[in-house]
């Protein structure tokens, strides 16, 4: 081999060695870079899995919470319906009393609502037709205790039950519906305690 061939061979060997070094460095760089990307992807996957698990858990909690809310709401509605039915039956039980008992209830209601002064007490047609003997005298006694004067209006009032007290322009609605309506919260509380403890 000549000197020129040796130089060319030397350059070739050196070039191959440098190329091998570059390839080796590139290979190390690629492996390091791929390992870093792999670690980053693994961290991202773990993060996504945690978030998905947390989202799933939150969804399950919301679903359970929503179902519990619907169940509580349904139970509450059912209880309210039972209470309303109990109140309706209580009102019906008063109107279904025999004449003497019914008018005894009305006397108690009158005692609580009578006022001083002159006025009249108005009944429905049904109640006017079934006023028991002695009731008018008991009304006069109750009114006299309160320094008042009431007469039973012979014209039927447009009411279902109970009575209306009229003092001039002032009317006191003492129908059973008005009595129940004005005390509805208290009645519901009592019914709730009686029915559901």
PDB file of C-alpha atoms in Angstrom:
ATOM      1  CA  UNK A   1       0.000   0.000   0.000  1.00  0.00           C
ATOM      2  CA  UNK A   2       1.105   3.349  -0.814  1.00  0.00           C
ATOM      3  CA  UNK A   3       1.135   6.368   1.456  1.00  0.00           C
ATOM      4  CA  UNK A   4      -1.932   7.762  -0.202  1.00  0.00           C
ATOM      5  CA  UNK A   5      -3.837   4.556   0.325  1.00  0.00           C
ATOM      6  CA  UNK A   6      -2.797   4.597   3.948  1.00  0.00           C
ATOM      7  CA  UNK A   7      -4.024   8.128   4.380  1.00  0.00           C
ATOM      8  CA  UNK A   8      -7.337   7.310   2.711  1.00  0.00           C
ATOM      9  CA  UNK A   9      -7.654   4.182   4.861  1.00  0.00           C
ATOM     10  CA  UNK A  10      -6.844   6.218   7.961  1.00  0.00           C
ATOM     11  CA  UNK A  11      -9.445   8.841   7.031  1.00  0.00           C
ATOM     12  CA  UNK A  12     -11.956   6.127   6.328  1.00  0.00           C
ATOM     13  CA  UNK A  13     -11.300   4.444   9.670  1.00  0.00           C
ATOM     14  CA  UNK A  14     -11.447   7.761  11.495  1.00  0.00           C
ATOM     15  CA  UNK A  15     -14.674   8.708   9.716  1.00  0.00           C
ATOM     16  CA  UNK A  16     -16.203   5.343  10.547  1.00  0.00           C
ATOM     17  CA  UNK A  17     -15.093   5.700  14.145  1.00  0.00           C
ATOM     18  CA  UNK A  18     -16.554   9.228  14.358  1.00  0.00           C
ATOM     19  CA  UNK A  19     -19.764   8.053  12.664  1.00  0.00           C
ATOM     20  CA  UNK A  20     -19.964   5.152  15.149  1.00  0.00           C
ATOM     21  CA  UNK A  21     -19.465   7.608  18.032  1.00  0.00           C
ATOM     22  CA  UNK A  22     -22.148   9.927  16.652  1.00  0.00           C
ATOM     23  CA  UNK A  23     -24.509   7.000  16.154  1.00  0.00           C
ATOM     24  CA  UNK A  24     -23.730   5.758  19.641  1.00  0.00           C
ATOM     25  CA  UNK A  25     -24.404   9.218  21.129  1.00  0.00           C
ATOM     26  CA  UNK A  26     -27.575   9.520  19.043  1.00  0.00           C
ATOM     27  CA  UNK A  27     -28.651   6.071  20.232  1.00  0.00           C
ATOM     28  CA  UNK A  28     -28.011   7.042  23.894  1.00  0.00           C
ATOM     29  CA  UNK A  29     -29.785  10.364  23.361  1.00  0.00           C
ATOM     30  CA  UNK A  30     -32.785   8.619  21.735  1.00  0.00           C
ATOM     31  CA  UNK A  31     -32.926   5.992  24.492  1.00  0.00           C
ATOM     32  CA  UNK A  32     -32.718   8.682  27.198  1.00  0.00           C
ATOM     33  CA  UNK A  33     -35.293  10.804  25.421  1.00  0.00           C
ATOM     34  CA  UNK A  34     -37.613   7.817  24.929  1.00  0.00           C
ATOM     35  CA  UNK A  35     -37.217   6.861  28.611  1.00  0.00           C
ATOM     36  CA  UNK A  36     -38.094  10.423  29.619  1.00  0.00           C
ATOM     37  CA  UNK A  37     -41.133  10.420  27.312  1.00  0.00           C
ATOM     38  CA  UNK A  38     -42.112   6.978  28.639  1.00  0.00           C
ATOM     39  CA  UNK A  39     -41.890   8.254  32.240  1.00  0.00           C
ATOM     40  CA  UNK A  40     -43.857  11.395  31.334  1.00  0.00           C
ATOM     41  CA  UNK A  41     -46.517   9.284  29.612  1.00  0.00           C
ATOM     42  CA  UNK A  42     -46.680   6.925  32.611  1.00  0.00           C
ATOM     43  CA  UNK A  43     -47.128   9.917  34.946  1.00  0.00           C
ATOM     44  CA  UNK A  44     -49.823  11.315  32.641  1.00  0.00           C
ATOM     45  CA  UNK A  45     -51.582   7.916  32.468  1.00  0.00           C
ATOM     46  CA  UNK A  46     -51.526   7.632  36.279  1.00  0.00           C
ATOM     47  CA  UNK A  47     -52.880  11.189  36.533  1.00  0.00           C
ATOM     48  CA  UNK A  48     -55.637  10.452  34.000  1.00  0.00           C
ATOM     49  CA  UNK A  49     -56.517   7.182  35.781  1.00  0.00           C
ATOM     50  CA  UNK A  50     -56.696   8.992  39.150  1.00  0.00           C
ATOM     51  CA  UNK A  51     -58.881  11.715  37.665  1.00  0.00           C
ATOM     52  CA  UNK A  52     -61.113   9.134  35.958  1.00  0.00           C
ATOM     53  CA  UNK A  53     -61.402   7.211  39.236  1.00  0.00           C
ATOM     54  CA  UNK A  54     -62.206  10.413  41.159  1.00  0.00           C
ATOM     55  CA  UNK A  55     -64.747  11.424  38.493  1.00  0.00           C
ATOM     56  CA  UNK A  56     -66.309   7.969  38.647  1.00  0.00           C
ATOM     57  CA  UNK A  57     -66.454   8.095  42.441  1.00  0.00           C
ATOM     58  CA  UNK A  58     -67.986  11.592  42.326  1.00  0.00           C
ATOM     59  CA  UNK A  59     -70.512  10.420  39.734  1.00  0.00           C
ATOM     60  CA  UNK A  60     -71.402   7.422  41.899  1.00  0.00           C
ATOM     61  CA  UNK A  61     -71.745   9.662  44.974  1.00  0.00           C
ATOM     62  CA  UNK A  62     -73.940  12.082  43.049  1.00  0.00           C
ATOM     63  CA  UNK A  63     -76.021   9.210  41.705  1.00  0.00           C
ATOM     64  CA  UNK A  64     -76.447   7.734  45.188  1.00  0.00           C
ATOM     65  CA  UNK A  65     -77.107  11.188  46.635  1.00  0.00           C
ATOM     66  CA  UNK A  66     -79.643  11.910  43.904  1.00  0.00           C
ATOM     67  CA  UNK A  67     -81.365   8.596  44.489  1.00  0.00           C
ATOM     68  CA  UNK A  68     -81.415   9.201  48.249  1.00  0.00           C
ATOM     69  CA  UNK A  69     -82.885  12.662  47.624  1.00  0.00           C
ATOM     70  CA  UNK A  70     -85.581  11.210  45.360  1.00  0.00           C
ATOM     71  CA  UNK A  71     -86.338   8.523  47.935  1.00  0.00           C
ATOM     72  CA  UNK A  72     -86.569  11.079  50.774  1.00  0.00           C
ATOM     73  CA  UNK A  73     -88.751  13.301  48.588  1.00  0.00           C
ATOM     74  CA  UNK A  74     -91.022  10.388  47.733  1.00  0.00           C
ATOM     75  CA  UNK A  75     -91.357   9.425  51.399  1.00  0.00           C
ATOM     76  CA  UNK A  76     -92.056  13.046  52.338  1.00  0.00           C
ATOM     77  CA  UNK A  77     -94.756  13.343  49.658  1.00  0.00           C
ATOM     78  CA  UNK A  78     -96.338  10.093  50.847  1.00  0.00           C
ATOM     79  CA  UNK A  79     -96.298  11.329  54.456  1.00  0.00           C
ATOM     80  CA  UNK A  80     -97.827  14.653  53.416  1.00  0.00           C
ATOM     81  CA  UNK A  81    -100.553  12.809  51.527  1.00  0.00           C
ATOM     82  CA  UNK A  82    -101.315  10.641  54.567  1.00  0.00           C
ATOM     83  CA  UNK A  83    -101.395  13.758  56.782  1.00  0.00           C
ATOM     84  CA  UNK A  84    -103.757  15.535  54.344  1.00  0.00           C
ATOM     85  CA  UNK A  85    -106.036  12.487  54.341  1.00  0.00           C
ATOM     86  CA  UNK A  86    -105.983  12.390  58.156  1.00  0.00           C
ATOM     87  CA  UNK A  87    -106.899  16.091  58.307  1.00  0.00           C
ATOM     88  CA  UNK A  88    -109.732  15.582  55.805  1.00  0.00           C
ATOM     89  CA  UNK A  89    -111.032  12.663  57.876  1.00  0.00           C
ATOM     90  CA  UNK A  90    -110.836  14.770  61.050  1.00  0.00           C
ATOM     91  CA  UNK A  91    -112.866  17.528  59.365  1.00  0.00           C
ATOM     92  CA  UNK A  92    -115.374  14.959  58.063  1.00  0.00           C
ATOM     93  CA  UNK A  93    -115.639  13.367  61.506  1.00  0.00           C
ATOM     94  CA  UNK A  94    -116.772  16.710  62.959  1.00  0.00           C
ATOM     95  CA  UNK A  95    -119.359  17.315  60.242  1.00  0.00           C
ATOM     96  CA  UNK A  96    -120.488  13.692  60.616  1.00  0.00           C
ATOM     97  CA  UNK A  97    -121.277  14.048  64.330  1.00  0.00           C
ATOM     98  CA  UNK A  98    -124.893  13.799  65.427  1.00  0.00           C
ATOM     99  CA  UNK A  99    -126.654  17.160  65.747  1.00  0.00           C
ATOM    100  CA  UNK A 100    -126.146  17.540  69.509  1.00  0.00           C
ATOM    101  CA  UNK A 101    -122.402  16.735  69.383  1.00  0.00           C
ATOM    102  CA  UNK A 102    -121.862  18.874  66.274  1.00  0.00           C
ATOM    103  CA  UNK A 103    -123.497  21.920  67.861  1.00  0.00           C
ATOM    104  CA  UNK A 104    -121.497  21.331  71.083  1.00  0.00           C
ATOM    105  CA  UNK A 105    -118.359  21.703  68.953  1.00  0.00           C
ATOM    106  CA  UNK A 106    -119.802  24.903  67.439  1.00  0.00           C
ATOM    107  CA  UNK A 107    -120.524  26.247  70.945  1.00  0.00           C
ATOM    108  CA  UNK A 108    -116.857  25.791  71.876  1.00  0.00           C
ATOM    109  CA  UNK A 109    -115.867  27.530  68.656  1.00  0.00           C
ATOM    110  CA  UNK A 110    -118.290  30.367  69.455  1.00  0.00           C
ATOM    111  CA  UNK A 111    -116.786  30.807  72.957  1.00  0.00           C
ATOM    112  CA  UNK A 112    -113.367  31.351  71.398  1.00  0.00           C
ATOM    113  CA  UNK A 113    -114.538  33.821  68.748  1.00  0.00           C
ATOM    114  CA  UNK A 114    -117.444  35.800  70.184  1.00  0.00           C
ATOM    115  CA  UNK A 115    -116.907  39.544  70.541  1.00  0.00           C
ATOM    116  CA  UNK A 116    -118.546  42.368  72.414  1.00  0.00           C
ATOM    117  CA  UNK A 117    -121.318  44.254  70.673  1.00  0.00           C
ATOM    118  CA  UNK A 118    -124.331  43.425  68.578  1.00  0.00           C
ATOM    119  CA  UNK A 119    -124.123  40.999  65.735  1.00  0.00           C
ATOM    120  CA  UNK A 120    -125.555  37.938  64.094  1.00  0.00           C
ATOM    121  CA  UNK A 121    -124.456  34.351  63.654  1.00  0.00           C
ATOM    122  CA  UNK A 122    -124.988  32.817  60.203  1.00  0.00           C
ATOM    123  CA  UNK A 123    -125.283  29.111  59.426  1.00  0.00           C
ATOM    124  CA  UNK A 124    -125.593  27.051  56.252  1.00  0.00           C
ATOM    125  CA  UNK A 125    -129.072  25.891  55.210  1.00  0.00           C
ATOM    126  CA  UNK A 126    -128.227  22.361  56.336  1.00  0.00           C
ATOM    127  CA  UNK A 127    -127.182  23.572  59.810  1.00  0.00           C
ATOM    128  CA  UNK A 128    -130.128  25.987  60.152  1.00  0.00           C
ATOM    129  CA  UNK A 129    -132.473  23.053  59.558  1.00  0.00           C
ATOM    130  CA  UNK A 130    -130.874  20.929  62.280  1.00  0.00           C
ATOM    131  CA  UNK A 131    -130.255  23.402  65.136  1.00  0.00           C
ATOM    132  CA  UNK A 132    -131.123  21.473  68.311  1.00  0.00           C
ATOM    133  CA  UNK A 133    -133.565  22.729  70.942  1.00  0.00           C
ATOM    134  CA  UNK A 134    -131.943  25.004  73.494  1.00  0.00           C
ATOM    135  CA  UNK A 135    -129.035  25.940  71.245  1.00  0.00           C
ATOM    136  CA  UNK A 136    -130.272  29.510  70.742  1.00  0.00           C
ATOM    137  CA  UNK A 137    -130.462  29.988  74.549  1.00  0.00           C
ATOM    138  CA  UNK A 138    -126.912  28.617  74.974  1.00  0.00           C
ATOM    139  CA  UNK A 139    -125.703  31.076  72.299  1.00  0.00           C
ATOM    140  CA  UNK A 140    -127.319  33.963  74.224  1.00  0.00           C
ATOM    141  CA  UNK A 141    -125.620  32.818  77.461  1.00  0.00           C
ATOM    142  CA  UNK A 142    -122.197  32.590  75.791  1.00  0.00           C
ATOM    143  CA  UNK A 143    -122.616  36.025  74.211  1.00  0.00           C
ATOM    144  CA  UNK A 144    -123.891  37.592  77.456  1.00  0.00           C
ATOM    145  CA  UNK A 145    -120.725  36.421  79.243  1.00  0.00           C
ATOM    146  CA  UNK A 146    -118.799  38.593  76.768  1.00  0.00           C
ATOM    147  CA  UNK A 147    -121.158  41.604  77.003  1.00  0.00           C
ATOM    148  CA  UNK A 148    -122.454  41.010  73.520  1.00  0.00           C
ATOM    149  CA  UNK A 149    -125.655  40.266  71.685  1.00  0.00           C
ATOM    150  CA  UNK A 150    -126.062  37.805  68.811  1.00  0.00           C
ATOM    151  CA  UNK A 151    -129.103  36.701  66.897  1.00  0.00           C
ATOM    152  CA  UNK A 152    -129.275  33.655  64.672  1.00  0.00           C
ATOM    153  CA  UNK A 153    -129.718  34.852  61.090  1.00  0.00           C
ATOM    154  CA  UNK A 154    -132.604  32.956  59.510  1.00  0.00           C
ATOM    155  CA  UNK A 155    -131.153  33.513  56.016  1.00  0.00           C
ATOM    156  CA  UNK A 156    -128.743  30.676  55.164  1.00  0.00           C
ATOM    157  CA  UNK A 157    -125.135  31.658  54.556  1.00  0.00           C
ATOM    158  CA  UNK A 158    -123.211  30.340  51.574  1.00  0.00           C
ATOM    159  CA  UNK A 159    -120.984  28.098  53.687  1.00  0.00           C
ATOM    160  CA  UNK A 160    -120.621  24.355  54.077  1.00  0.00           C
ATOM    161  CA  UNK A 161    -120.357  24.030  57.858  1.00  0.00           C
ATOM    162  CA  UNK A 162    -119.542  25.989  60.999  1.00  0.00           C
ATOM    163  CA  UNK A 163    -120.748  29.580  61.098  1.00  0.00           C
ATOM    164  CA  UNK A 164    -119.903  33.190  60.309  1.00  0.00           C
ATOM    165  CA  UNK A 165    -120.126  35.928  62.938  1.00  0.00           C
ATOM    166  CA  UNK A 166    -121.155  39.315  61.547  1.00  0.00           C
ATOM    167  CA  UNK A 167    -120.591  42.500  63.553  1.00  0.00           C
ATOM    168  CA  UNK A 168    -121.610  45.358  61.287  1.00  0.00           C
ATOM    169  CA  UNK A 169    -119.095  45.299  58.431  1.00  0.00           C
ATOM    170  CA  UNK A 170    -116.793  42.855  60.186  1.00  0.00           C
ATOM    171  CA  UNK A 171    -117.176  39.143  59.466  1.00  0.00           C
ATOM    172  CA  UNK A 172    -115.446  36.421  61.464  1.00  0.00           C
ATOM    173  CA  UNK A 173    -115.247  33.214  59.417  1.00  0.00           C
ATOM    174  CA  UNK A 174    -115.697  30.291  61.816  1.00  0.00           C
ATOM    175  CA  UNK A 175    -116.317  27.581  59.252  1.00  0.00           C
ATOM    176  CA  UNK A 176    -114.485  24.322  59.843  1.00  0.00           C
ATOM    177  CA  UNK A 177    -112.451  24.927  56.685  1.00  0.00           C
ATOM    178  CA  UNK A 178    -111.326  28.329  58.002  1.00  0.00           C
ATOM    179  CA  UNK A 179    -110.595  26.814  61.415  1.00  0.00           C
ATOM    180  CA  UNK A 180    -108.487  24.043  59.891  1.00  0.00           C
ATOM    181  CA  UNK A 181    -106.795  26.397  57.389  1.00  0.00           C
ATOM    182  CA  UNK A 182    -105.801  28.918  60.067  1.00  0.00           C
ATOM    183  CA  UNK A 183    -104.268  26.155  62.194  1.00  0.00           C
ATOM    184  CA  UNK A 184    -102.968  23.956  59.372  1.00  0.00           C
ATOM    185  CA  UNK A 185     -99.281  24.024  60.404  1.00  0.00           C
ATOM    186  CA  UNK A 186    -100.089  23.091  63.985  1.00  0.00           C
ATOM    187  CA  UNK A 187    -102.562  20.419  62.848  1.00  0.00           C
ATOM    188  CA  UNK A 188     -99.977  18.965  60.435  1.00  0.00           C
ATOM    189  CA  UNK A 189     -97.376  18.864  63.211  1.00  0.00           C
ATOM    190  CA  UNK A 190     -99.797  17.037  65.504  1.00  0.00           C
ATOM    191  CA  UNK A 191    -100.843  14.633  62.743  1.00  0.00           C
ATOM    192  CA  UNK A 192     -97.187  14.005  61.843  1.00  0.00           C
ATOM    193  CA  UNK A 193     -96.318  13.164  65.463  1.00  0.00           C
ATOM    194  CA  UNK A 194     -99.388  10.942  65.841  1.00  0.00           C
ATOM    195  CA  UNK A 195     -98.855   9.096  62.567  1.00  0.00           C
ATOM    196  CA  UNK A 196     -95.069   8.890  62.311  1.00  0.00           C
ATOM    197  CA  UNK A 197     -93.848   9.384  65.879  1.00  0.00           C
TER     198      UNK A 197
END
